[in-house]
CSV table of C-alpha atoms in Angstrom, one decimal:
chain,number,residue,atom,x,y,z
K,30,MET,CA,-53.2,-29.5,49.1
K,31,THR,CA,-55.4,-26.3,49.5
K,32,GLY,CA,-56.6,-24.4,46.6
K,33,ARG,CA,-54.3,-21.4,47.4
K,34,GLN,CA,-51.3,-23.9,47.5
K,35,LYS,CA,-52.4,-25.2,44.0
K,36,VAL,CA,-52.6,-21.7,42.7
K,37,GLY,CA,-49.0,-20.9,44.2
K,38,ILE,CA,-47.5,-23.8,42.5
K,39,LEU,CA,-49.0,-22.8,39.1
K,40,LEU,CA,-47.8,-19.1,39.5
K,41,LEU,CA,-44.2,-20.4,40.4
K,42,ILE,CA,-44.2,-22.5,37.3
K,43,ALA,CA,-45.3,-19.5,35.2
K,44,ALA,CA,-42.5,-17.5,36.8
K,45,MET,CA,-40.0,-20.1,36.0
K,46,PHE,CA,-40.9,-20.1,32.3
K,47,ILE,CA,-40.5,-16.2,32.2
K,48,VAL,CA,-37.1,-16.4,33.8
K,49,MET,CA,-36.1,-19.3,31.1
K,50,GLY,CA,-37.4,-17.1,28.4
K,51,THR,CA,-35.1,-14.1,29.1
K,52,PHE,CA,-32.0,-16.3,28.6
K,53,ASN,CA,-33.3,-17.3,25.3
K,54,GLN,CA,-33.9,-13.9,24.0
K,55,ALA,CA,-30.0,-13.3,23.1
K,56,ARG,CA,-30.3,-16.0,20.4
K,57,ALA,CA,-33.6,-14.5,18.9
K,58,GLU,CA,-32.0,-12.9,15.9
K,59,ASP,CA,-30.8,-16.2,14.6
K,60,ARG,CA,-34.2,-17.8,14.5
K,61,GLU,CA,-36.5,-18.1,11.7
K,62,ASN,CA,-39.6,-17.0,13.7
K,63,TYR,CA,-40.7,-14.1,15.7
K,64,LEU,CA,-41.1,-15.6,19.1
K,65,VAL,CA,-39.1,-12.8,20.7
K,66,ARG,CA,-39.5,-10.5,23.7
K,67,GLY,CA,-41.8,-7.6,22.7
K,68,SER,CA,-43.3,-8.9,19.7
K,69,TRP,CA,-47.0,-8.3,19.1
K,70,SER,CA,-49.3,-10.5,16.9
K,71,MET,CA,-52.8,-10.5,15.8
K,72,GLN,CA,-54.5,-13.8,15.3
K,73,PHE,CA,-57.2,-14.5,12.7
K,74,GLY,CA,-59.2,-17.8,12.6
K,75,ILE,CA,-59.3,-19.8,9.2
K,76,VAL,CA,-62.4,-21.6,8.5
K,77,ARG,CA,-63.8,-23.5,5.6
K,78,ASP,CA,-62.8,-22.4,2.0
K,79,PHE,CA,-60.0,-20.2,3.5
K,80,THR,CA,-62.3,-17.6,4.9
K,81,LEU,CA,-60.9,-15.6,7.6
K,82,THR,CA,-62.8,-15.1,10.8
K,83,SER,CA,-62.2,-14.0,14.4
K,84,PHE,CA,-59.9,-16.3,16.5
K,85,ASN,CA,-60.0,-15.8,20.3
K,86,GLY,CA,-62.6,-12.9,20.1
K,87,GLY,CA,-64.9,-11.2,17.8
K,88,LEU,CA,-63.6,-7.7,18.3
K,89,ILE,CA,-59.9,-8.5,18.6
K,90,SER,CA,-57.5,-11.4,19.3
K,91,ALA,CA,-53.9,-10.2,20.1
K,92,LYS,CA,-50.7,-11.7,21.5
K,93,ARG,CA,-47.7,-10.1,23.1
K,94,HIS,CA,-44.5,-11.9,23.9
K,95,LEU,CA,-43.1,-11.2,27.5
K,96,SER,CA,-40.1,-13.4,26.6
K,97,PRO,CA,-39.4,-15.8,23.8
K,98,ASN,CA,-41.2,-18.6,25.8
K,99,THR,CA,-44.0,-16.7,27.3
K,100,ALA,CA,-46.6,-14.7,25.9
K,101,PHE,CA,-50.0,-12.9,26.9
K,102,ARG,CA,-52.9,-13.6,24.6
K,103,PHE,CA,-55.9,-11.6,24.8
K,104,GLY,CA,-59.4,-11.8,23.1
K,105,LEU,CA,-62.3,-9.6,23.4
K,106,SER,CA,-65.9,-9.7,21.8
K,107,LEU,CA,-68.4,-7.0,22.4
K,108,ARG,CA,-71.9,-6.3,21.0
K,109,GLY,CA,-74.8,-4.6,22.0
K,110,ASP,CA,-77.9,-2.5,21.0
K,111,VAL,CA,-80.6,-0.5,22.8
K,112,GLY,CA,-83.6,0.7,20.7
K,113,ASP,CA,-87.4,1.3,20.4
K,114,ASN,CA,-89.8,-0.7,18.4
K,115,SER,CA,-93.4,0.1,17.5
K,116,SER,CA,-95.5,-1.8,15.2
K,117,GLU,CA,-99.1,-1.9,14.0
K,118,THR,CA,-100.8,-4.8,12.2
K,119,SER,CA,-104.5,-4.7,10.9
K,120,ARG,CA,-106.1,-7.6,9.4
K,121,SER,CA,-109.6,-8.1,8.1
K,122,TYR,CA,-111.4,-11.3,7.6
K,123,GLU,CA,-114.4,-12.1,5.4
K,124,GLN,CA,-116.6,-14.6,7.0
K,125,PRO,CA,-120.4,-15.6,6.7
K,126,GLY,CA,-122.5,-12.9,8.5
K,127,GLY,CA,-120.2,-10.1,7.9
K,128,GLY,CA,-116.5,-9.1,8.0
K,129,GLU,CA,-114.2,-8.6,11.0
K,130,GLU,CA,-111.3,-6.4,11.5
K,131,PHE,CA,-108.7,-6.4,14.2
K,132,THR,CA,-105.6,-4.2,14.8
K,133,ARG,CA,-102.7,-5.3,16.9
K,134,THR,CA,-100.4,-2.5,18.1
K,135,SER,CA,-97.1,-3.0,20.1
K,136,ASP,CA,-94.7,-0.3,21.5
K,137,GLY,CA,-91.7,-1.0,23.4
K,138,ASN,CA,-88.1,-1.2,23.8
K,139,THR,CA,-85.3,-3.8,23.4
K,140,SER,CA,-81.7,-4.0,24.7
K,141,ASN,CA,-79.0,-6.5,24.7
K,142,LEU,CA,-75.4,-6.8,25.4
K,143,ILE,CA,-72.7,-9.7,24.8
K,144,LEU,CA,-69.4,-9.5,26.3
K,145,ASN,CA,-66.7,-12.1,26.1
K,146,ILE,CA,-63.0,-11.7,27.6
K,147,SER,CA,-60.5,-14.2,27.5
K,148,THR,CA,-56.8,-13.8,28.5
K,149,GLN,CA,-54.2,-16.5,28.5
K,150,LEU,CA,-50.6,-16.8,29.6
K,151,MET,CA,-48.9,-18.9,26.7
K,152,PHE,CA,-45.8,-21.3,27.2
K,153,TYR,CA,-43.8,-22.3,24.3
K,154,SER,CA,-41.9,-25.5,25.0
K,155,THR,CA,-39.7,-24.9,21.9
K,156,ILE,CA,-38.7,-21.8,20.2
K,157,GLU,CA,-35.9,-22.8,18.0
K,158,LYS,CA,-37.9,-24.8,15.5
K,159,SER,CA,-40.2,-23.9,12.7
K,160,VAL,CA,-43.0,-25.9,14.4
K,161,ASN,CA,-43.3,-25.1,18.0
K,162,LEU,CA,-45.5,-26.6,20.7
K,163,TYR,CA,-47.3,-24.3,23.1
K,164,PHE,CA,-49.8,-24.5,25.8
K,165,GLY,CA,-51.7,-21.9,27.5
K,166,PHE,CA,-54.1,-21.1,30.4
K,167,GLY,CA,-56.0,-18.1,31.8
K,168,PRO,CA,-59.3,-16.7,32.9
K,169,ASN,CA,-62.3,-16.5,30.8
K,170,PHE,CA,-65.4,-14.5,31.4
K,171,ASN,CA,-68.8,-14.2,29.3
K,172,TYR,CA,-71.7,-12.0,29.8
K,173,SER,CA,-75.0,-11.9,28.0
K,174,ARG,CA,-78.2,-9.8,28.6
K,175,ASP,CA,-81.3,-9.5,26.7
K,176,LYS,CA,-84.3,-7.5,27.6
K,177,ASP,CA,-87.6,-6.6,25.7
K,178,GLU,CA,-90.4,-4.8,27.1
K,179,PHE,CA,-93.6,-4.2,25.0
K,180,ASP,CA,-97.1,-2.7,25.5
K,181,LEU,CA,-99.7,-4.5,23.5
K,182,GLU,CA,-103.2,-3.6,22.3
K,183,TYR,CA,-105.6,-5.6,20.4
K,184,THR,CA,-108.7,-3.8,18.9
K,185,TYR,CA,-111.6,-5.7,17.4
K,186,GLU,CA,-114.5,-4.5,15.5
K,187,ASP,CA,-117.2,-6.4,17.4
K,188,ILE,CA,-115.7,-7.7,20.6
K,189,PRO,CA,-114.1,-5.8,23.5
K,190,ASP,CA,-110.5,-4.7,23.1
K,191,ARG,CA,-107.5,-6.4,24.9
K,192,ASP,CA,-104.5,-4.8,26.1
K,193,GLY,CA,-101.5,-5.7,28.3
K,194,PHE,CA,-97.9,-6.0,28.3
K,195,GLU,CA,-95.3,-8.7,27.6
K,196,ASN,CA,-91.7,-8.5,29.3
K,197,ARG,CA,-88.8,-10.8,28.5
K,198,TYR,CA,-85.4,-10.8,30.4
K,199,MET,CA,-82.6,-13.1,30.1
K,200,ARG,CA,-79.2,-12.9,31.8
K,201,SER,CA,-76.3,-15.2,31.8
K,202,TRP,CA,-72.7,-15.3,32.6
K,203,SER,CA,-69.8,-17.6,33.0
K,204,ALA,CA,-66.3,-17.4,34.6
K,205,GLY,CA,-63.6,-19.9,34.5
K,206,PHE,CA,-60.3,-21.0,33.2
K,207,LEU,CA,-59.3,-21.8,29.6
K,208,GLY,CA,-56.6,-24.2,28.7
K,209,SER,CA,-55.3,-24.5,25.2
K,210,TRP,CA,-52.4,-26.6,23.6
K,211,GLY,CA,-51.3,-26.4,20.1
K,212,VAL,CA,-48.6,-26.0,17.5
K,213,GLU,CA,-47.5,-23.1,15.5
K,214,LEU,CA,-45.8,-23.3,12.3
K,215,PHE,CA,-43.8,-20.3,10.9
K,216,ALA,CA,-44.2,-19.9,7.1
K,217,SER,CA,-42.0,-16.9,7.2
K,218,LYS,CA,-40.4,-15.0,10.2
K,219,LYS,CA,-43.5,-13.1,10.8
K,220,ILE,CA,-46.3,-15.3,9.6
K,221,SER,CA,-47.3,-18.4,11.4
K,222,PHE,CA,-50.1,-20.9,11.3
K,223,ILE,CA,-51.6,-22.1,14.4
K,224,ALA,CA,-53.7,-25.2,15.3
K,225,GLU,CA,-55.0,-25.8,18.8
K,226,TYR,CA,-57.1,-27.9,21.1
K,227,GLY,CA,-58.7,-26.2,23.9
K,228,ALA,CA,-60.9,-26.9,27.1
K,229,ARG,CA,-62.4,-24.8,29.8
K,230,ILE,CA,-63.8,-25.4,33.3
K,231,GLU,CA,-66.2,-22.7,34.2
K,232,TYR,CA,-69.0,-21.7,36.5
K,233,TYR,CA,-72.3,-20.9,34.6
K,234,SER,CA,-75.3,-19.0,35.7
K,235,LEU,CA,-78.7,-18.4,33.7
K,236,TYR,CA,-81.6,-16.5,34.7
K,237,ARG,CA,-84.5,-16.1,32.5
K,238,GLU,CA,-88.0,-14.4,33.3
K,239,THR,CA,-91.1,-13.6,31.1
K,240,ASN,CA,-94.0,-11.8,32.4
K,241,SER,CA,-97.3,-11.0,30.6
K,242,GLU,CA,-100.5,-9.5,31.4
K,243,GLU,CA,-103.6,-9.0,29.3
K,244,TYR,CA,-107.0,-7.3,30.2
K,245,VAL,CA,-110.2,-7.6,28.7
K,246,ASP,CA,-112.7,-5.2,30.3
K,247,GLU,CA,-112.1,-5.7,33.8
K,248,THR,CA,-110.7,-9.2,33.6
K,249,GLY,CA,-107.2,-9.9,33.6
K,250,ARG,CA,-104.9,-12.9,32.7
K,251,PHE,CA,-101.4,-13.1,34.0
K,252,GLU,CA,-98.5,-15.4,33.2
K,253,ASN,CA,-95.2,-15.4,34.8
K,254,PHE,CA,-92.3,-17.7,34.1
K,255,SER,CA,-88.8,-17.7,35.8
K,256,GLU,CA,-85.8,-20.0,35.4
K,257,ASP,CA,-82.5,-19.8,37.6
K,258,SER,CA,-79.8,-22.3,37.0
K,259,HIS,CA,-76.3,-22.7,38.0
K,260,ASP,CA,-73.7,-25.2,36.7
K,261,PHE,CA,-70.1,-26.0,37.0
K,262,ARG,CA,-69.0,-27.4,33.5
K,263,ILE,CA,-65.8,-28.7,31.7
K,264,ILE,CA,-66.4,-28.1,27.9
K,265,SER,CA,-64.0,-29.1,25.1
K,266,ASP,CA,-63.9,-26.3,22.5
K,267,ALA,CA,-63.7,-26.9,18.8
K,268,VAL,CA,-60.3,-27.3,17.3
K,269,LYS,CA,-59.1,-23.9,16.2
K,270,PHE,CA,-56.9,-23.2,13.1
K,271,GLY,CA,-55.4,-19.8,12.4
K,272,ILE,CA,-53.0,-17.4,11.1
K,273,SER,CA,-50.8,-15.2,13.3
K,274,LEU,CA,-49.3,-12.0,11.9
K,275,TYR,CA,-46.4,-10.6,13.9
K,276,PHE,CA,-45.4,-7.0,14.3
K,277,ASN,CA,-43.9,-4.6,16.8
A,22,MET,CA,-71.2,-19.5,47.1
A,23,ILE,CA,-67.7,-20.6,48.4
A,24,CYS,CA,-66.7,-21.7,44.8
A,25,ILE,CA,-67.6,-18.4,43.3
A,26,LYS,CA,-65.5,-16.7,45.9
A,27,ASN,CA,-62.6,-19.0,45.2
A,28,PHE,CA,-63.0,-18.5,41.4
A,29,LEU,CA,-62.9,-14.6,41.9
A,30,THR,CA,-59.8,-14.8,44.2
A,31,ILE,CA,-58.0,-16.8,41.6
A,32,LEU,CA,-59.1,-14.4,38.9
A,33,VAL,CA,-57.9,-11.3,40.8
A,34,THR,CA,-54.6,-13.2,41.7
A,35,PHE,CA,-53.9,-13.9,38.0
A,36,PHE,CA,-54.6,-10.3,36.8
A,37,LEU,CA,-52.3,-9.0,39.7
A,38,ILE,CA,-49.4,-11.3,38.7
A,39,LEU,CA,-49.8,-10.4,35.2
A,40,SER,CA,-49.9,-6.8,35.4
A,41,CYS,CA,-46.7,-7.1,37.5
A,42,VAL,CA,-45.1,-9.1,34.7
A,43,LEU,CA,-46.1,-6.7,32.0
A,44,THR,CA,-44.8,-3.7,33.8
A,45,ALA,CA,-41.5,-5.3,34.6
A,46,GLN,CA,-40.8,-6.5,31.1
A,47,GLU,CA,-39.9,-3.9,28.5
A,48,GLY,CA,-40.6,-4.5,24.9
A,49,LYS,CA,-37.7,-4.6,22.5
A,50,ALA,CA,-38.3,-3.0,19.3
A,51,LEU,CA,-37.1,-5.2,16.6
A,52,GLN,CA,-37.6,-2.9,13.6
A,53,GLU,CA,-36.6,-4.3,10.2
A,54,ASP,CA,-36.9,-2.1,7.1
A,55,SER,CA,-38.7,-3.5,4.1
A,56,LYS,CA,-39.7,-2.1,0.9
A,57,ASN,CA,-43.4,-1.3,0.5
A,58,SER,CA,-45.8,1.3,-1.0
A,59,LEU,CA,-46.7,2.9,2.4
A,60,ILE,CA,-45.3,6.3,1.1
A,61,SER,CA,-46.7,9.7,0.8
A,62,GLY,CA,-49.0,10.2,-2.3
A,63,SER,CA,-49.5,6.5,-3.0
A,64,ARG,CA,-53.0,5.2,-3.9
A,65,SER,CA,-54.5,1.8,-3.7
A,66,LEU,CA,-57.6,-0.2,-4.4
A,67,GLN,CA,-58.8,-2.8,-2.0
A,68,PHE,CA,-60.6,-6.0,-2.7
A,69,ARG,CA,-62.0,-8.4,-0.3
A,70,ILE,CA,-60.9,-12.1,-0.6
A,71,SER,CA,-63.8,-14.3,0.2
A,72,ASN,CA,-64.6,-18.1,-0.1
A,73,ASN,CA,-62.2,-20.0,-2.2
A,74,LEU,CA,-59.9,-17.1,-2.7
A,75,THR,CA,-62.5,-15.2,-4.9
A,76,LEU,CA,-62.2,-11.3,-5.1
A,77,THR,CA,-65.3,-9.3,-4.0
A,78,SER,CA,-65.9,-5.7,-3.3
A,79,PHE,CA,-64.3,-4.4,0.0
A,80,GLU,CA,-65.7,-1.3,1.8
A,81,GLY,CA,-68.4,-0.3,-0.7
A,82,ALA,CA,-69.7,-2.4,-3.7
A,83,MET,CA,-68.5,0.4,-6.1
A,84,ILE,CA,-65.1,1.4,-5.1
A,85,SER,CA,-62.8,1.0,-2.2
A,86,ALA,CA,-59.5,3.2,-2.4
A,87,LYS,CA,-56.9,4.7,-0.2
A,88,LYS,CA,-54.5,7.5,-0.3
A,89,HIS,CA,-51.5,8.1,1.7
A,90,PHE,CA,-50.8,11.6,3.0
A,91,THR,CA,-47.7,10.5,4.7
A,92,SER,CA,-46.3,7.1,5.2
A,93,ASN,CA,-48.1,6.8,8.5
A,94,SER,CA,-51.4,8.2,7.5
A,95,ALA,CA,-54.0,7.6,5.0
A,96,LEU,CA,-57.6,8.1,4.0
A,97,ARG,CA,-59.7,5.1,3.0
A,98,PHE,CA,-62.8,5.7,1.3
A,99,GLY,CA,-65.4,3.3,0.2
A,100,LEU,CA,-68.7,3.9,-1.8
A,101,GLY,CA,-71.5,1.6,-2.8
A,102,LEU,CA,-74.5,2.4,-4.9
A,103,ASP,CA,-77.0,-0.1,-6.2
A,104,ILE,CA,-80.1,1.2,-8.0
A,105,ARG,CA,-82.4,-1.4,-9.5
A,106,SER,CA,-85.8,-1.1,-11.1
A,107,GLY,CA,-87.5,-4.1,-12.5
A,108,GLN,CA,-90.9,-5.6,-13.7
A,109,GLU,CA,-91.7,-9.1,-13.2
A,110,ASP,CA,-94.8,-10.8,-14.8
A,111,TYR,CA,-96.3,-13.6,-12.8
A,112,GLY,CA,-99.4,-14.3,-15.1
A,113,ALA,CA,-102.4,-12.8,-13.4
A,114,VAL,CA,-100.1,-10.5,-11.2
A,115,GLU,CA,-97.3,-8.2,-12.1
A,116,GLU,CA,-94.7,-6.8,-9.7
A,117,ASP,CA,-92.7,-3.7,-9.8
A,118,ASP,CA,-89.5,-3.8,-7.8
A,119,ASN,CA,-87.4,-0.7,-7.1
A,120,LEU,CA,-84.3,-0.8,-5.0
A,121,PHE,CA,-81.9,2.1,-3.8
A,122,GLU,CA,-78.8,1.3,-1.7
A,123,LEU,CA,-76.2,3.8,-0.9
A,124,GLU,CA,-73.3,3.2,1.4
A,125,LEU,CA,-70.5,5.8,2.3
A,126,ILE,CA,-67.5,5.0,4.4
A,127,ALA,CA,-64.5,7.1,5.0
A,128,GLN,CA,-61.7,6.2,7.5
A,129,TYR,CA,-58.5,7.8,8.6
A,130,ILE,CA,-55.9,5.1,8.8
A,131,TYR,CA,-52.8,5.3,10.9
A,132,TYR,CA,-49.8,2.8,10.5
A,133,THR,CA,-47.8,2.5,13.6
A,134,SER,CA,-44.6,1.4,11.7
A,135,PRO,CA,-44.8,1.7,8.1
A,136,LYS,CA,-41.3,0.2,7.4
A,137,ALA,CA,-42.0,-3.1,9.0
A,138,PRO,CA,-42.7,-6.2,6.8
A,139,VAL,CA,-45.9,-6.6,8.6
A,140,ASN,CA,-47.7,-3.4,9.6
A,141,LEU,CA,-50.2,-2.5,12.2
A,142,TYR,CA,-52.8,-0.1,11.4
A,143,LEU,CA,-55.7,1.7,13.3
A,144,GLY,CA,-58.4,3.4,11.6
A,145,THR,CA,-61.7,5.4,12.4
A,146,GLY,CA,-64.3,7.3,10.5
A,147,PRO,CA,-67.9,7.9,9.8
A,148,GLN,CA,-70.2,5.5,8.1
A,149,PHE,CA,-73.6,6.3,6.4
A,150,THR,CA,-76.1,3.7,4.8
A,151,TYR,CA,-79.3,4.3,3.1
A,152,ASN,CA,-81.8,1.6,1.9
A,153,ARG,CA,-85.1,1.8,0.2
A,154,HIS,CA,-86.9,-1.2,-1.3
A,155,VAL,CA,-90.4,-1.1,-2.7
A,156,GLN,CA,-92.3,-3.9,-4.1
A,157,ASP,CA,-95.7,-3.3,-5.7
A,158,ARG,CA,-98.0,-6.1,-6.9
A,159,ASN,CA,-101.0,-5.5,-9.1
A,160,TYR,CA,-103.6,-7.7,-10.6
A,161,GLU,CA,-102.9,-7.3,-14.3
A,162,GLU,CA,-106.6,-7.3,-15.5
A,163,THR,CA,-108.0,-4.8,-13.1
A,164,GLY,CA,-105.0,-3.0,-12.1
A,165,GLU,CA,-105.9,-3.1,-8.4
A,166,ASP,CA,-103.5,-3.5,-5.6
A,167,ALA,CA,-102.6,-7.1,-4.7
A,168,ALA,CA,-99.7,-6.6,-2.2
A,169,TRP,CA,-97.4,-3.8,-1.5
A,170,GLN,CA,-94.2,-3.7,0.5
A,171,TYR,CA,-92.2,-0.8,1.5
A,172,ASP,CA,-88.8,-1.1,3.7
A,173,ARG,CA,-86.7,2.0,4.3
A,174,SER,CA,-83.7,2.2,6.6
A,175,TRP,CA,-80.8,4.4,7.3
A,176,THR,CA,-77.7,4.1,9.7
A,177,ILE,CA,-75.2,6.7,10.7
A,178,GLY,CA,-72.3,5.8,12.7
A,179,LEU,CA,-68.6,5.6,13.5
A,180,LEU,CA,-66.4,2.7,12.3
A,181,ALA,CA,-63.1,1.6,14.1
A,182,THR,CA,-60.7,-0.9,12.6
A,183,PHE,CA,-57.4,-2.6,13.6
A,184,GLY,CA,-55.6,-4.8,11.3
A,185,VAL,CA,-52.2,-5.9,9.9
A,186,GLU,CA,-51.0,-5.4,6.4
A,187,TRP,CA,-48.2,-7.6,4.8
A,188,PHE,CA,-46.6,-6.7,1.6
A,189,ALA,CA,-46.1,-9.7,-0.7
A,190,ILE,CA,-44.3,-7.4,-3.1
A,191,GLU,CA,-43.7,-3.7,-3.1
A,192,ASN,CA,-47.1,-2.7,-4.4
A,193,ILE,CA,-49.2,-5.8,-3.5
A,194,SER,CA,-50.4,-6.5,0.0
A,195,PHE,CA,-52.7,-8.7,1.9
A,196,PHE,CA,-54.5,-7.5,5.1
A,197,CYS,CA,-56.5,-8.8,7.7
A,198,GLU,CA,-58.6,-6.7,10.2
A,199,TYR,CA,-60.9,-6.6,13.0
A,200,GLY,CA,-63.5,-3.8,13.4
A,201,ALA,CA,-66.2,-2.4,15.5
A,202,SER,CA,-69.0,0.1,14.9
A,203,ILE,CA,-71.2,2.3,16.9
A,204,GLY,CA,-74.4,3.7,15.3
A,205,TYR,CA,-77.8,4.8,15.2
A,206,GLN,CA,-80.2,3.0,13.0
A,207,SER,CA,-83.7,3.8,11.8
A,208,ARG,CA,-86.0,1.4,10.0
A,209,TYR,CA,-89.6,1.7,8.8
A,210,MET,CA,-91.4,-1.1,7.2
A,211,GLU,CA,-94.9,-1.1,5.7
A,212,SER,CA,-96.9,-3.8,3.9
A,213,THR,CA,-100.2,-4.6,2.8
A,214,PRO,CA,-100.5,-8.4,2.7
A,215,TYR,CA,-103.7,-10.0,1.6
A,216,GLN,CA,-106.6,-8.2,3.6
A,217,GLY,CA,-104.3,-6.5,5.9
A,218,TYR,CA,-102.1,-3.7,6.8
A,219,GLN,CA,-98.9,-3.8,8.6
A,220,ASP,CA,-96.1,-1.3,9.7
A,221,GLN,CA,-93.2,-1.4,12.0
A,222,GLU,CA,-90.9,1.3,13.2
A,223,THR,CA,-87.6,0.5,14.9
A,224,THR,CA,-84.9,2.9,16.2
A,225,GLN,CA,-81.6,1.5,17.7
A,226,PHE,CA,-78.3,2.5,19.0
A,227,ARG,CA,-76.1,-0.4,18.2
A,228,LEU,CA,-72.3,-1.3,19.1
A,229,SER,CA,-71.2,-4.3,17.2
A,230,SER,CA,-68.3,-6.0,16.1
A,231,GLN,CA,-67.7,-6.2,12.4
A,232,THR,CA,-66.8,-9.6,10.6
A,233,VAL,CA,-63.2,-10.1,10.1
A,234,ASP,CA,-62.2,-8.7,6.7
A,235,PHE,CA,-59.4,-10.4,4.7
A,236,GLY,CA,-58.4,-8.5,1.5
A,237,LEU,CA,-55.9,-7.6,-1.1
A,238,SER,CA,-54.5,-4.0,-1.7
A,239,VAL,CA,-52.9,-3.0,-5.0
A,240,TYR,CA,-51.0,0.1,-5.0
A,241,PHE,CA,-50.3,2.4,-8.0
């Protein structure tokens, strides 16, 4: 069976669930939960000591029901900064034969970005009960970039000055599929608790590079390091426990 | 390379199918009226619920309050002010410690359907913080400087929040919210450790996700 055929079968199964779901909508008003077409919910993770945290993404984790049986869950994390950094450090040492003083100055800029997107199509095997089994799958993408560039200068009292630069760069990304399976318990019609297992298969790429140069008079010292790695990996995610709040 | 290509094909196919499904399906509004305090003129205080269900300050250590202009819209305001000045005696060395912290947050909050039992809200507004911390250590006998540390930072930015509020009773609600901020930060630090001097200046544009907030609102 080719990859395209496998994808086709998966999409067919997904379509079947959606069609089945539309028939269940009619009985939605009788149920003690909010697994109905058009409902929206936000998910929050529950960690130790009943502290709420992010669930499927640091910025937002939301779900929309396409039918009572099927839903689309979306998680997003986004963080980044770009800035300048300058510093000066002076030190003086008392030693036999006289003191010594040196100054280190650095001037540079830093930037970093972290982006995580995860989307899942969720299927509920039961929707009538107060505890419902569900499973979901969908693509997952992570990107991270970190860059620092600094000019450095060391000034000494008695020996020649040193200057140079130091650059660091790191970029990683991963793309793959997430699978999750769990249970949802409705405490009331619009509030539920969720507990789920999850795993993902993904392609991961990492590139790191550091360059530095240092000059004393006309003499230079150079250092370069780079690493490029690629992996296919299957990872079991930690069990997630959370609360879902439904609204329209 | 072939593997990456296959992955990208599957990702694009998934998004295409999903967008078709989303377009085809129309969301049915299931509106249920419920009694709550999301009404014009209502005021409330917010408290954060942290570890082991203990209450702490929400937006601003001093006060976090909200006033509704209409059932849909409100202004949430947070103020934090911390001024401390102290002197510690460590025997040969004495330390003066002065701290000033100010935080101001104002957000326009919009409720999409204020009559529902669980209400979605979106908010946005400016944020300003200023911190100044000076620690000065002197030798008690001579009065000479032993060490000195100065740290000053300020941030100006824009906050955005999206959360849900659930009314347990008419005038008490619980809310959970995600948030993000974009802002400019400037920080200057200076210190004189033993036989030395150090300063650092950092400026930054920052986009960050806020930690999830879980809290309690009491309306009056």
